[in-house]
Short mmCIF file of C-alpha atoms in Angstrom, two decimals:
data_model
loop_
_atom_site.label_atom_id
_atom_site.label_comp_id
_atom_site.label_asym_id
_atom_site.label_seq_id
_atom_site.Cartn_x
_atom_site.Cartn_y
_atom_site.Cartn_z
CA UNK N 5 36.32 44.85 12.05
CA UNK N 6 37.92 46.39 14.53
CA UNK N 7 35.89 48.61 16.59
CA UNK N 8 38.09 50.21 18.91
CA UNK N 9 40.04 51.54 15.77
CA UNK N 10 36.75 52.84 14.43
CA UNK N 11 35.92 54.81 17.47
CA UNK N 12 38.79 56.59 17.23
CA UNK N 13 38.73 57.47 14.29
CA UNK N 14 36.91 60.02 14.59
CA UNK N 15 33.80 59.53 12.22
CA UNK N 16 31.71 59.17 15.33
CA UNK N 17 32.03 62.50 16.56
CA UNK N 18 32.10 64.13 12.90
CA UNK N 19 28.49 62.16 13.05
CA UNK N 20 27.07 63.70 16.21
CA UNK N 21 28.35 67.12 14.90
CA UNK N 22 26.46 66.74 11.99
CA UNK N 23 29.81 67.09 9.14
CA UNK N 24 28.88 63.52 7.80
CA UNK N 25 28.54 63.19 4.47
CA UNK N 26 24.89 60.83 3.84
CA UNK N 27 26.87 57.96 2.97
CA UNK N 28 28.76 58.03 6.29
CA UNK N 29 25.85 58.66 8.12
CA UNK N 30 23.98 55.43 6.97
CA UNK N 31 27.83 53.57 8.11
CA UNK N 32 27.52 54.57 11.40
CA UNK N 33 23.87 54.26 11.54
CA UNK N 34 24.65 50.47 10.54
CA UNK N 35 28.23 49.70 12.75
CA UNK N 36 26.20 51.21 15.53
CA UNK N 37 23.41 48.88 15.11
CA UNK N 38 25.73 46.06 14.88
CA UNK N 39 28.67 46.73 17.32
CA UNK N 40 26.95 47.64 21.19
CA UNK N 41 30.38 49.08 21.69
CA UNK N 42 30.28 51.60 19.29
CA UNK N 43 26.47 52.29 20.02
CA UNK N 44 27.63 53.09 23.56
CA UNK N 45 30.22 55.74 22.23
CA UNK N 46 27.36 57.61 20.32
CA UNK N 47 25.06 57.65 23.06
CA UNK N 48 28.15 58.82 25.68
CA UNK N 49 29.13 61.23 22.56
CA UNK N 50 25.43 62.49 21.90
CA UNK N 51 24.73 62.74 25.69
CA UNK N 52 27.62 65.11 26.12
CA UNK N 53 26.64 67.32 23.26
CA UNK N 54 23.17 67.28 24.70
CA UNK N 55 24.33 68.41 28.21
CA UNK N 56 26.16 70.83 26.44
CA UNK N 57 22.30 71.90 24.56
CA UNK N 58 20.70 71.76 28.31
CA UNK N 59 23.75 74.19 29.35
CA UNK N 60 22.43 76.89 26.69
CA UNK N 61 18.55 76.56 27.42
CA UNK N 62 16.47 79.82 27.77
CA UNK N 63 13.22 79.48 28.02
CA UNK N 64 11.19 80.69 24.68
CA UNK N 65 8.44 83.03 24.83
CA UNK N 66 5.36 81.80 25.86
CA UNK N 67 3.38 82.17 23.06
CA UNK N 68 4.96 79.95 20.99
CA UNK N 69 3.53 77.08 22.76
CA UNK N 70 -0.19 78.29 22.13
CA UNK N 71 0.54 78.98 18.53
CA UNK N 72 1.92 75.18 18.27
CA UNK N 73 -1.17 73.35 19.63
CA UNK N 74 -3.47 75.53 17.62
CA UNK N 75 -1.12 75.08 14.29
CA UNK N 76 -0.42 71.05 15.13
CA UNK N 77 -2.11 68.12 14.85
CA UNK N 78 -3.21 66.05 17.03
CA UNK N 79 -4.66 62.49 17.48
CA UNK N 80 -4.07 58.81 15.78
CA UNK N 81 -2.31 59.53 12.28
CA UNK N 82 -3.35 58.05 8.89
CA UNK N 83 -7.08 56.44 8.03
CA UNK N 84 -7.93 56.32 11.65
CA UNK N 85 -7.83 59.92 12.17
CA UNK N 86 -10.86 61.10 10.10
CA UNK N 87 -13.30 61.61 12.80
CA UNK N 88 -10.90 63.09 15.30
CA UNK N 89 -8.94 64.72 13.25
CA UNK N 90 -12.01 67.23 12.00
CA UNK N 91 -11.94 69.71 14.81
CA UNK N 92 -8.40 70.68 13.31
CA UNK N 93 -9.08 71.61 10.08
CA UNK N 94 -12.59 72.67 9.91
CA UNK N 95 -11.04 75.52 11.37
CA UNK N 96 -9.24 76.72 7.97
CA UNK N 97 -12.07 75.03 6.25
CA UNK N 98 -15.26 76.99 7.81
CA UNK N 99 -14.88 79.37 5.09
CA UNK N 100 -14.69 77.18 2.31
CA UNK N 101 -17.85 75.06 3.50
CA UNK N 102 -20.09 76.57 1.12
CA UNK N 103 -17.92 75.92 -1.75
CA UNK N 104 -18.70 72.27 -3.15
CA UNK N 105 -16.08 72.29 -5.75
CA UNK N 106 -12.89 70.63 -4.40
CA UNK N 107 -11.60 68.67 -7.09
CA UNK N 108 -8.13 71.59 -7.67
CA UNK N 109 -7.85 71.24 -3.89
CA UNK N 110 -5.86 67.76 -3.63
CA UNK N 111 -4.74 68.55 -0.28
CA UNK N 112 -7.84 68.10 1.94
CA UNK N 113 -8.41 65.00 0.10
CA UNK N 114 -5.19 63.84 2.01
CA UNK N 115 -6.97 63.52 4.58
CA UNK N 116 -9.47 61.13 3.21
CA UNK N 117 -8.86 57.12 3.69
CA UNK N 118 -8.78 56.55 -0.04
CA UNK N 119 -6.02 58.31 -1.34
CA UNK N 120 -3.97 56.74 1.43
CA UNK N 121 -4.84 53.45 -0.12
CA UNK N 122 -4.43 54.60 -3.68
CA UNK N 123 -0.62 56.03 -2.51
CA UNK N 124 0.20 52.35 -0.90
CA UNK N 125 -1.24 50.73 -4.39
CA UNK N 126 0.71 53.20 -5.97
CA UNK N 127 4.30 52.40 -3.83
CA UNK N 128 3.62 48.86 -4.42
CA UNK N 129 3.08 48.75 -8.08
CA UNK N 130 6.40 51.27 -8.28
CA UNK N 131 8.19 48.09 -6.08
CA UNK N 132 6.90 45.88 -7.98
CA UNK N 133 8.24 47.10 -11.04
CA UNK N 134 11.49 48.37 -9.84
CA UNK N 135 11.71 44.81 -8.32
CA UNK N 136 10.74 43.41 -11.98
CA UNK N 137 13.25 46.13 -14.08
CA UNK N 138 16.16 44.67 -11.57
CA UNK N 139 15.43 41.68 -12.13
CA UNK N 140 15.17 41.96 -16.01
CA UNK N 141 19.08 43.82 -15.70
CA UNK N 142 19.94 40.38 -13.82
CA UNK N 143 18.93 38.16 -16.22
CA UNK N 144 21.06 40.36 -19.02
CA UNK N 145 23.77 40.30 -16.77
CA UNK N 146 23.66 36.65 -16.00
CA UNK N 147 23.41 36.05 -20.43
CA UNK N 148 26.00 38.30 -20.90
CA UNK N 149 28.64 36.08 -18.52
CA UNK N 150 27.13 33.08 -20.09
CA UNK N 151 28.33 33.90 -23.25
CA UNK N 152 32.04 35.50 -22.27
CA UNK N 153 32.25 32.15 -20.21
CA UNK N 154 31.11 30.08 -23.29
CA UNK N 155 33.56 31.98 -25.45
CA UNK N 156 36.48 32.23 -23.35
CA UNK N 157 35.62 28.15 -22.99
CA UNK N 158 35.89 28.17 -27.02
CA UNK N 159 39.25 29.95 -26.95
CA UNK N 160 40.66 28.08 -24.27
CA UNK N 161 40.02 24.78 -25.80
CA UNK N 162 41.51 25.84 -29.49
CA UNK N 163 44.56 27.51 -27.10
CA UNK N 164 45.22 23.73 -26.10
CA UNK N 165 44.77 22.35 -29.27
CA UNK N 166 47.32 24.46 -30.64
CA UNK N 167 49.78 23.95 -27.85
CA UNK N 168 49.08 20.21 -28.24
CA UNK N 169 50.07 20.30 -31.92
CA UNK N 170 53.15 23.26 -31.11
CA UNK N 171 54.71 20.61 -28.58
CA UNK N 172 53.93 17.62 -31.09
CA UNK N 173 55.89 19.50 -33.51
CA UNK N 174 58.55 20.50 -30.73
CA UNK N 175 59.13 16.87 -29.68
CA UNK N 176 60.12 16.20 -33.45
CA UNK N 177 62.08 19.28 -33.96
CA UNK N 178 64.09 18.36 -30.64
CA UNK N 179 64.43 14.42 -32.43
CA UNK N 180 65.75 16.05 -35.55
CA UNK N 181 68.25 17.45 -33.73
CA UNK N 182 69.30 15.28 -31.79
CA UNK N 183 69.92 12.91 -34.77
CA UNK N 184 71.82 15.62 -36.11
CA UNK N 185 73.96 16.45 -33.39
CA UNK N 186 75.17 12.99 -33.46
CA UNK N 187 78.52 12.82 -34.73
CA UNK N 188 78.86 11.41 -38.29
CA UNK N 189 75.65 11.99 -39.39
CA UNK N 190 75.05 12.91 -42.58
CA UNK N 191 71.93 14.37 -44.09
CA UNK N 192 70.52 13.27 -47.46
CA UNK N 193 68.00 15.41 -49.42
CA UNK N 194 65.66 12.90 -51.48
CA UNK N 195 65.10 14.97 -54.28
CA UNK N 196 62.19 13.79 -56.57
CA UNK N 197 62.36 12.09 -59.78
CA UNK N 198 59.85 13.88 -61.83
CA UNK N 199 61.18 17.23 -60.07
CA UNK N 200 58.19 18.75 -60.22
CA UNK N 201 58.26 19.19 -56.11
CA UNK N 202 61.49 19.75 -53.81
CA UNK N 203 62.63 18.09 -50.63
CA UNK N 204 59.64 15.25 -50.17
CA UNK N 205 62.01 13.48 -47.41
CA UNK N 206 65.40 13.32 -45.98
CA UNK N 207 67.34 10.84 -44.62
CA UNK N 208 69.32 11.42 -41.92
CA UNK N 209 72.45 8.42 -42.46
CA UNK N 210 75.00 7.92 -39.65
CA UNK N 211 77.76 5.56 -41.44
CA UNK N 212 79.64 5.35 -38.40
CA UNK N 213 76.53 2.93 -36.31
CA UNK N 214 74.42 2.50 -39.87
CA UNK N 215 71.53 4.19 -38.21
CA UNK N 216 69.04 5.42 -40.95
CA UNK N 217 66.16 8.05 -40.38
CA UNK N 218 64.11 9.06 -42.14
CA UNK N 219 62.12 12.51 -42.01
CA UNK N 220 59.15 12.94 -44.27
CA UNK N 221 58.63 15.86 -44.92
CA UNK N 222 56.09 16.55 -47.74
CA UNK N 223 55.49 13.43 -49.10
CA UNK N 224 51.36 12.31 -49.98
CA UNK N 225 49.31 10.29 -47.99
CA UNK N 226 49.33 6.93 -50.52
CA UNK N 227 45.91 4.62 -50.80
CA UNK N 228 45.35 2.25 -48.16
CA UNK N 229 46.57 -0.62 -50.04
CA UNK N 230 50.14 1.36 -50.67
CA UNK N 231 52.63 1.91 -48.39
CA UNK N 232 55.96 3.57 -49.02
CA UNK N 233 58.76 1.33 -49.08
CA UNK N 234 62.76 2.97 -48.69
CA UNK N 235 65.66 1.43 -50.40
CA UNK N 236 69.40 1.82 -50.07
CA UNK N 237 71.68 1.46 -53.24
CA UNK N 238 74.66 -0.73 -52.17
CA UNK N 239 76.99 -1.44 -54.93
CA UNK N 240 74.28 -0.56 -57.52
CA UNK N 241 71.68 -2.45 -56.26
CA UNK N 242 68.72 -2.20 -54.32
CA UNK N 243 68.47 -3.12 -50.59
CA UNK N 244 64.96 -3.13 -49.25
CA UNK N 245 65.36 -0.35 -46.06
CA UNK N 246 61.75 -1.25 -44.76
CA UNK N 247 58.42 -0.16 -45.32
CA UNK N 248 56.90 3.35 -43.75
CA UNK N 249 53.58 4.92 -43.02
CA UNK N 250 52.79 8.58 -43.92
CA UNK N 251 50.96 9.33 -40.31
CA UNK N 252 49.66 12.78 -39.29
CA UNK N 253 51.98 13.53 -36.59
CA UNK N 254 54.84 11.16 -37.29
CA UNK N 255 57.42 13.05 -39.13
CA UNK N 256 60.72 10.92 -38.46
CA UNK N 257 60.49 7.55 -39.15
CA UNK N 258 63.79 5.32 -37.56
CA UNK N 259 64.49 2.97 -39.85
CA UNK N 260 64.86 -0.95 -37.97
CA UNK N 261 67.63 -2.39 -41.06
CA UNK N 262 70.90 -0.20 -40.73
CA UNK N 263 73.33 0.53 -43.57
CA UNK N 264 77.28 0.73 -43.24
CA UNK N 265 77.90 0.99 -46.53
CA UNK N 266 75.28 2.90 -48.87
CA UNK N 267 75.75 5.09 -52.57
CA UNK N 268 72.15 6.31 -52.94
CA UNK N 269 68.71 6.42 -50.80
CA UNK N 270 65.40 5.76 -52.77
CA UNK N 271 61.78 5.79 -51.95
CA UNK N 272 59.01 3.70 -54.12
CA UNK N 273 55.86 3.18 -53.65
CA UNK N 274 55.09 -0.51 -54.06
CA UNK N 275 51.83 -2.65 -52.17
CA UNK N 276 50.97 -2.67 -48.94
CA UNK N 277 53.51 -4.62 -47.11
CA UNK N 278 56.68 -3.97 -49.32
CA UNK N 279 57.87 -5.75 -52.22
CA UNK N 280 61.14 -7.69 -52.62
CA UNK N 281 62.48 -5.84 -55.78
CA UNK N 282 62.01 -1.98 -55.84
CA UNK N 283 59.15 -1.06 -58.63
CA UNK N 284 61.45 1.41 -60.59
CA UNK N 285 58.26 3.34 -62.34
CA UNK N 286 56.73 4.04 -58.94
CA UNK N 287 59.87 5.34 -57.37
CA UNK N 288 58.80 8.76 -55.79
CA UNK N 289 62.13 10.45 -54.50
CA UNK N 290 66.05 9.05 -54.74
CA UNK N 291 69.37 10.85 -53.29
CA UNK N 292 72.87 10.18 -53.78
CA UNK N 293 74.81 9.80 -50.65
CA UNK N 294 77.78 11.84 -52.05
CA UNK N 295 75.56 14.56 -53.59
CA UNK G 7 18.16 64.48 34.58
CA UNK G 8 15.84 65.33 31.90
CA UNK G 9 13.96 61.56 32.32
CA UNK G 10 13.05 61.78 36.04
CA UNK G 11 10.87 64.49 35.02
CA UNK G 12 8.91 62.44 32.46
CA UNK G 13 5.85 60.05 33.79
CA UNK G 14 6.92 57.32 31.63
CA UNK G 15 10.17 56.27 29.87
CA UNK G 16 11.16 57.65 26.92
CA UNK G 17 10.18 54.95 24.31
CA UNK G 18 6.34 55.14 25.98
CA UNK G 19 6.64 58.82 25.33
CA UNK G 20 7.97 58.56 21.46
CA UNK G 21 4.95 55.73 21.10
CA UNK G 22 2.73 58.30 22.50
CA UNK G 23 4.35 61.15 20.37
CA UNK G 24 3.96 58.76 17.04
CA UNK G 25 0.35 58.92 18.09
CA UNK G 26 0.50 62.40 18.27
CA UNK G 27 -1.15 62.28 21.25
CA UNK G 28 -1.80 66.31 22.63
CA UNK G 29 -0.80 65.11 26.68
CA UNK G 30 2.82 63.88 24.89
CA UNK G 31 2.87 66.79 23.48
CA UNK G 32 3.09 69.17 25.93
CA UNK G 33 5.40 66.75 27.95
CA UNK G 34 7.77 67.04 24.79
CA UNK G 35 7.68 71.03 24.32
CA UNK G 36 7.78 71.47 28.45
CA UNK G 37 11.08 69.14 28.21
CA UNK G 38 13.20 70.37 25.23
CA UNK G 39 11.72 73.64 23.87
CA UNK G 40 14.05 75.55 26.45
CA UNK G 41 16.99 73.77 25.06
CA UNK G 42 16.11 73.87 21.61
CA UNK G 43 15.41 77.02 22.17
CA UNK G 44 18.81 78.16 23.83
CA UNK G 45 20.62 76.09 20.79
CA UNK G 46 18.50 78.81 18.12
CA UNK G 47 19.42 81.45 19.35
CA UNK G 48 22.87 80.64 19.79
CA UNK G 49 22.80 79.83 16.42
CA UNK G 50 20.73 82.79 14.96
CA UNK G 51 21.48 85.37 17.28
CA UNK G 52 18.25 87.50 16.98
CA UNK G 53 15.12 86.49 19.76
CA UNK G 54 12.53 87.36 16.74
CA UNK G 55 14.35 84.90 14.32
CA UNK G 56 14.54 82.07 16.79
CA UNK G 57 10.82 82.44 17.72
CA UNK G 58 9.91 81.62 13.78
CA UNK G 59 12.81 78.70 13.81
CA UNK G 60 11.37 77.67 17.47
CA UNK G 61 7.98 77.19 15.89
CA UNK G 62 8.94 75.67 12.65
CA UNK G 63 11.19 73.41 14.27
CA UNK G 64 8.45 72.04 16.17
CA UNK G 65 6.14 71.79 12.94
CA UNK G 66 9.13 69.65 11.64
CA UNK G 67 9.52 67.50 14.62
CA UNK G 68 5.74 67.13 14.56
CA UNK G 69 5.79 65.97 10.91
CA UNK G 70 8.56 63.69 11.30
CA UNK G 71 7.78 62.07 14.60
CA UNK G 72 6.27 59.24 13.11
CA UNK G 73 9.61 58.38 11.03
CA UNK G 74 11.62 58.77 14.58
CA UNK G 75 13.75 55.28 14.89
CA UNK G 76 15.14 54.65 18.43
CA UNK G 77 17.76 52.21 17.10
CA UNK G 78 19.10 54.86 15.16
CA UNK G 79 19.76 57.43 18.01
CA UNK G 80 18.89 59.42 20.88
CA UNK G 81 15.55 61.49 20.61
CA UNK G 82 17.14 64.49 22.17
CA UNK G 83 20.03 64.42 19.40
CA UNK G 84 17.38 63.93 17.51
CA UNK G 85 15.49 66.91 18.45
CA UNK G 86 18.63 68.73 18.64
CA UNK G 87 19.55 68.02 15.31
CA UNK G 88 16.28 69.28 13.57
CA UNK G 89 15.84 72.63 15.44
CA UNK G 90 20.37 72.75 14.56
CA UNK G 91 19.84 72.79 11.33
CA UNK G 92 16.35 74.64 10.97
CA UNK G 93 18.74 77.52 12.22
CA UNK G 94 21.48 76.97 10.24
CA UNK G 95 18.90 76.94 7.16
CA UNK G 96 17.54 80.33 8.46
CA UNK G 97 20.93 82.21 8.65
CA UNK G 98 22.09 80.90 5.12
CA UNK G 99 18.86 81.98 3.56
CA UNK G 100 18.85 85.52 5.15
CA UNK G 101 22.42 86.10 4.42
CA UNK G 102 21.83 84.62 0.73
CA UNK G 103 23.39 87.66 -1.26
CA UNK G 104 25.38 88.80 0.94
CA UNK G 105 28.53 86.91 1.94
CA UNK G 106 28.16 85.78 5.34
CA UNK G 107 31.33 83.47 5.32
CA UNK G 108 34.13 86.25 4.71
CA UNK G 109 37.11 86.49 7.40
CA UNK G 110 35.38 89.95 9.10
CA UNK G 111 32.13 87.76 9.37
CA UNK G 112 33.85 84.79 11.57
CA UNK G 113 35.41 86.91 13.52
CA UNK G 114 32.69 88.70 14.57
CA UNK G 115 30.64 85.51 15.03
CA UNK G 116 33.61 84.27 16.94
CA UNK G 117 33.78 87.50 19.08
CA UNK G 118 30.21 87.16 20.10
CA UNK G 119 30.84 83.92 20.55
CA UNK G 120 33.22 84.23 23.27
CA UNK G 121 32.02 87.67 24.30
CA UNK G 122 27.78 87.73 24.29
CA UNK G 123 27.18 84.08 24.96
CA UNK G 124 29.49 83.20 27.89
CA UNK G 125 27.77 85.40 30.19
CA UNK G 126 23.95 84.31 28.56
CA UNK G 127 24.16 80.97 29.54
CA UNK G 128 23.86 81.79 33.79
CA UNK G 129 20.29 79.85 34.13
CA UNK G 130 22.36 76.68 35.37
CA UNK G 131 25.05 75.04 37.16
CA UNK G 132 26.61 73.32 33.81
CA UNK G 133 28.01 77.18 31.83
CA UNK G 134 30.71 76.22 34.69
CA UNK G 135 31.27 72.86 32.95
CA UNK G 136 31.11 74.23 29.47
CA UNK G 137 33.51 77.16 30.78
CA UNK G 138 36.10 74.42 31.20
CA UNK G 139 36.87 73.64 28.13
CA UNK G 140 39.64 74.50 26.26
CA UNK G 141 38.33 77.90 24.23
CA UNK G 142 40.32 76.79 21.13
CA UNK G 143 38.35 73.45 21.09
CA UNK G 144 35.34 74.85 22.40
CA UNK G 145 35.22 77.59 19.30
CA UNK G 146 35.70 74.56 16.76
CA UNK G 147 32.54 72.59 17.84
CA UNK G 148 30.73 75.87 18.02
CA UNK G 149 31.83 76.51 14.17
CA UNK G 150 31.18 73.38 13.32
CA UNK G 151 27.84 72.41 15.63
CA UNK G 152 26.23 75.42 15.80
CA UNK G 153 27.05 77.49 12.70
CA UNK G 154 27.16 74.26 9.83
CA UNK G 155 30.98 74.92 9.27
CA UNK G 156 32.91 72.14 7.29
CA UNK G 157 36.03 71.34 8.86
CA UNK G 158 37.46 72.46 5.35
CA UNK G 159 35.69 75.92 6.22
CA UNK G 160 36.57 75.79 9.28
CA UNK G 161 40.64 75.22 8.12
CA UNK G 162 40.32 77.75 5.92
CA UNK G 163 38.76 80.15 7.87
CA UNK G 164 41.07 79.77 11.42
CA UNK G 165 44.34 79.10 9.15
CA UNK G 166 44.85 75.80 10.09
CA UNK G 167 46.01 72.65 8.57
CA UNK G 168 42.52 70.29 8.10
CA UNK G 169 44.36 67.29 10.27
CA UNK G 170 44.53 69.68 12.89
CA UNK G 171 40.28 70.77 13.06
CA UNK G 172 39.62 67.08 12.64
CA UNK G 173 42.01 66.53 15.49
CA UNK G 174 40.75 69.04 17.55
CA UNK G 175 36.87 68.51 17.03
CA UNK G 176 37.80 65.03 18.08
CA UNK G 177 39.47 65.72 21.18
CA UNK G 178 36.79 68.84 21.71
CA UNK G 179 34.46 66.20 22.08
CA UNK G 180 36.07 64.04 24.22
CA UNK G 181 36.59 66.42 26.86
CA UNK G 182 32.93 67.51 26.39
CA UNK G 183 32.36 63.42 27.13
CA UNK G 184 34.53 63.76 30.60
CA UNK G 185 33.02 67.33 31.58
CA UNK G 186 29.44 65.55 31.15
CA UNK G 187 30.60 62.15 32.41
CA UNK G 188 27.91 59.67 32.45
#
């Protein structure tokens, strides 16, 4: 904070005037108590509008002095006060002496001890429970974060998740591609035999370096003791392309046998670990390399 | 000044007052009433009026004594501030109704301003001192200080733009500060 800037600007001596709003009085009230410089500038400031006060004074009529002390109070305030305070108003009250009923007339019990303690039970039990409602509107507040932060924790966690699968998927999409944009590359649909489903994989055939790939794209999860086994047709027969796992995330599958020459692709389904001789019933998908 | 004339310093003399002891009293009222008393009727304008705000400024002070906080500012100001605004509340309520805040109205309380009150204020050596100061700024902390303007009012009211009052209050009160150097 800088204080010098606050003194001049010129909330102190809209304070000393009086043209403060309440909020700004309880500022300066505070910076002043805080800051001895800017205490020093209201004092100087009030002092000078108090010289200016002393510059108007008249004196008031006299009377108005004797009317005071009569009117006024006088001795220790609060409990203390009953037995010297008595002079003061037994002199309204000297008429009302005979009357015994006082209950409608609250305010000369004021002046009793016990109401004073009753009000200070009374402002403490009002504390107490203004302390306890706050307190109460904490503890909602407090649940209410606890839940945004428990369900912004929720979302957050299935955001990653789904970026975790989007740049799974990416990573394949960019391999796809990159097998295609290989020159001489050729992409075979394997279009199933029973043709009840389309496109179940494609193989992705470079004849120039033999490379085979294979994408899978809808093909079933087999049993445990299956595994998918891909063959090429060379000159009519069969030539076992290697044996493949349906994962979760896998998609393309490079194949490690590579194929120069090749008429037709083929998928079966034989047992775990592949089979010499293609089982021709359990053959899932084939596609011609010329088709 | 003011505290050469007291017995004791001023925070004995607010203790005393919170006691509401009668000797403090008197030492309070012989101290400030004349003041106070000059500031009412400056503000009020009537001797009969400022007798009633005199006396219920005092019945004010006396109630509030207790609640007095040094930290929080001078007991003067503070004295100042509740007779100040005892008056003010006395001229609003008896022009209630009628419009006290039209441009005929400020210009007459600006005329007797300048013409009534200069010459009242002869009982000391410091009228000099306030006679020093620059009218223009002395009129604003008069509208503002002794009659409750707004600077907004007090814009509106002398045609000028509101940077310019604030300005002026500002500086009105720092050449009040060097007239009354401490």
């Amino acid at each position: 904070m800088n204080t010098k800037e606050y003194i001049e600007s010129g909330i102190l001596e809209e304070y000393v005037l009086g043209t403060v709003s309440p909020q700004e009085k309880r500022e300066v009230e505070c910076m002043s108590s805080i800051y001895p410089e800017i205490r020093q500038e209201l004092d100087t400031l009030s002092a000078a509008v108090e010289q200016y006060a002393q510059a108007l004074r008249r004196d008031p009529p006299t009377d108005i002095k004797e009317w005071l002390l009569k009117e006024l109070e006088f001795g220790p305030p609060e409990a203390e006060a009953v037995e010297e305070s008595n002079p003061t108003p037994l002199l309204t009250n000297e008429e009302n002496t005979e009357t015994p009923i006082r209950t409608l007339n609250s305010r000369e019990d004021a002046f009793d001890s016990r109401p004073t303690f009753r009000v200070t039970w009374l402002v403490a039990a009002s504390l107490g429970l203004v302390v306890l409602f706050f307190a109460y509107f904490l503890y909602s507040q407090l649940q209410g974060s606890q839940q945004t932060l428990s369900s912004l924790r929720n979302s957050n966690e299935a955001l990653t998740e789904e970026v975790r699968v989007l740049r799974a998927q990416q990573s394949q999409a960019d391999q796809t591609l990159a097998i295609l944009k290989e020159p001489g590359t050729r992409v075979i649909r394997l279009n199933p035999t029973d043709t009840t489903t389309a496109n179940l994989a494609t193989i992705y055939w470079n004849a120039s370096t033999g490379q085979v790939n294979l994408e899978i794209d809808s093909l079933v999860r087999p049993p445990e003791t299956q595994q998918y086994q891909l063959w090429a047709i060379v000159d009519g027969k069969p030539v076992d392309a290697g044996v493949f796992d349906v994962g979760d995330n896998t998609r393309v599958v490079q194949q490690a046998k590579k194929f120069l020459k090749a008429d037709a692709f083929a998928i079966t389904l034989e047992r775990r670990g592949g089979s010499p001789t293609p089982t021709l019933s359990t053959m899932v998908v084939v596609g011609n390399v010329t088709s | 000044m003011k505290r050469s004339n007291l017995p004791f310093t001023e925070d004995v003399l607010v203790k005393k007052l919170q006691q509401r002891e009668e000797q403090a009293f008197h030492l309070l009222y012989d101290q400030y009433s004349p003041a106070l008393y000059g500031v009412i009727l400056k503000v009020v304008r009537d001797e009969e009026a400022a007798r009633d705000v005199l006396q219920d400024s005092f019945v004010k002070i006396w109630r509030n004594i207790p609640s007095y906080d040094a930290q929080k500012g001078r007991l003067f100001t503070w004295l100042l501030n509740i007779a100040r605004n005892t008056a003010i509340d006395a001229i609003r309520t008896r022009h209630s109704g009628q419009s006290i805040q039209t441009s005929t109205d400020i210009v007459d309380i600006v005329d007797q301003h300048q013409q009534a009150y200069q010459p009242a204020v002869e009982t000391l050596d410091l009228p000099d001192k306030v006679n020093q100061l620059n009218p223009d700024r002395r009129m604003v902390i008069d509208l503002v200080y002794f009659y409750g303007y707004t600077h907004e009012e007090v814009a509106e009211k002398l045609n000028l733009p509101l940077g310019t009052v604030k300005t002026r209050v500002r500086s009105a009160l720092q050449e009040l500060k060097k007239l009354f150097g401490t």
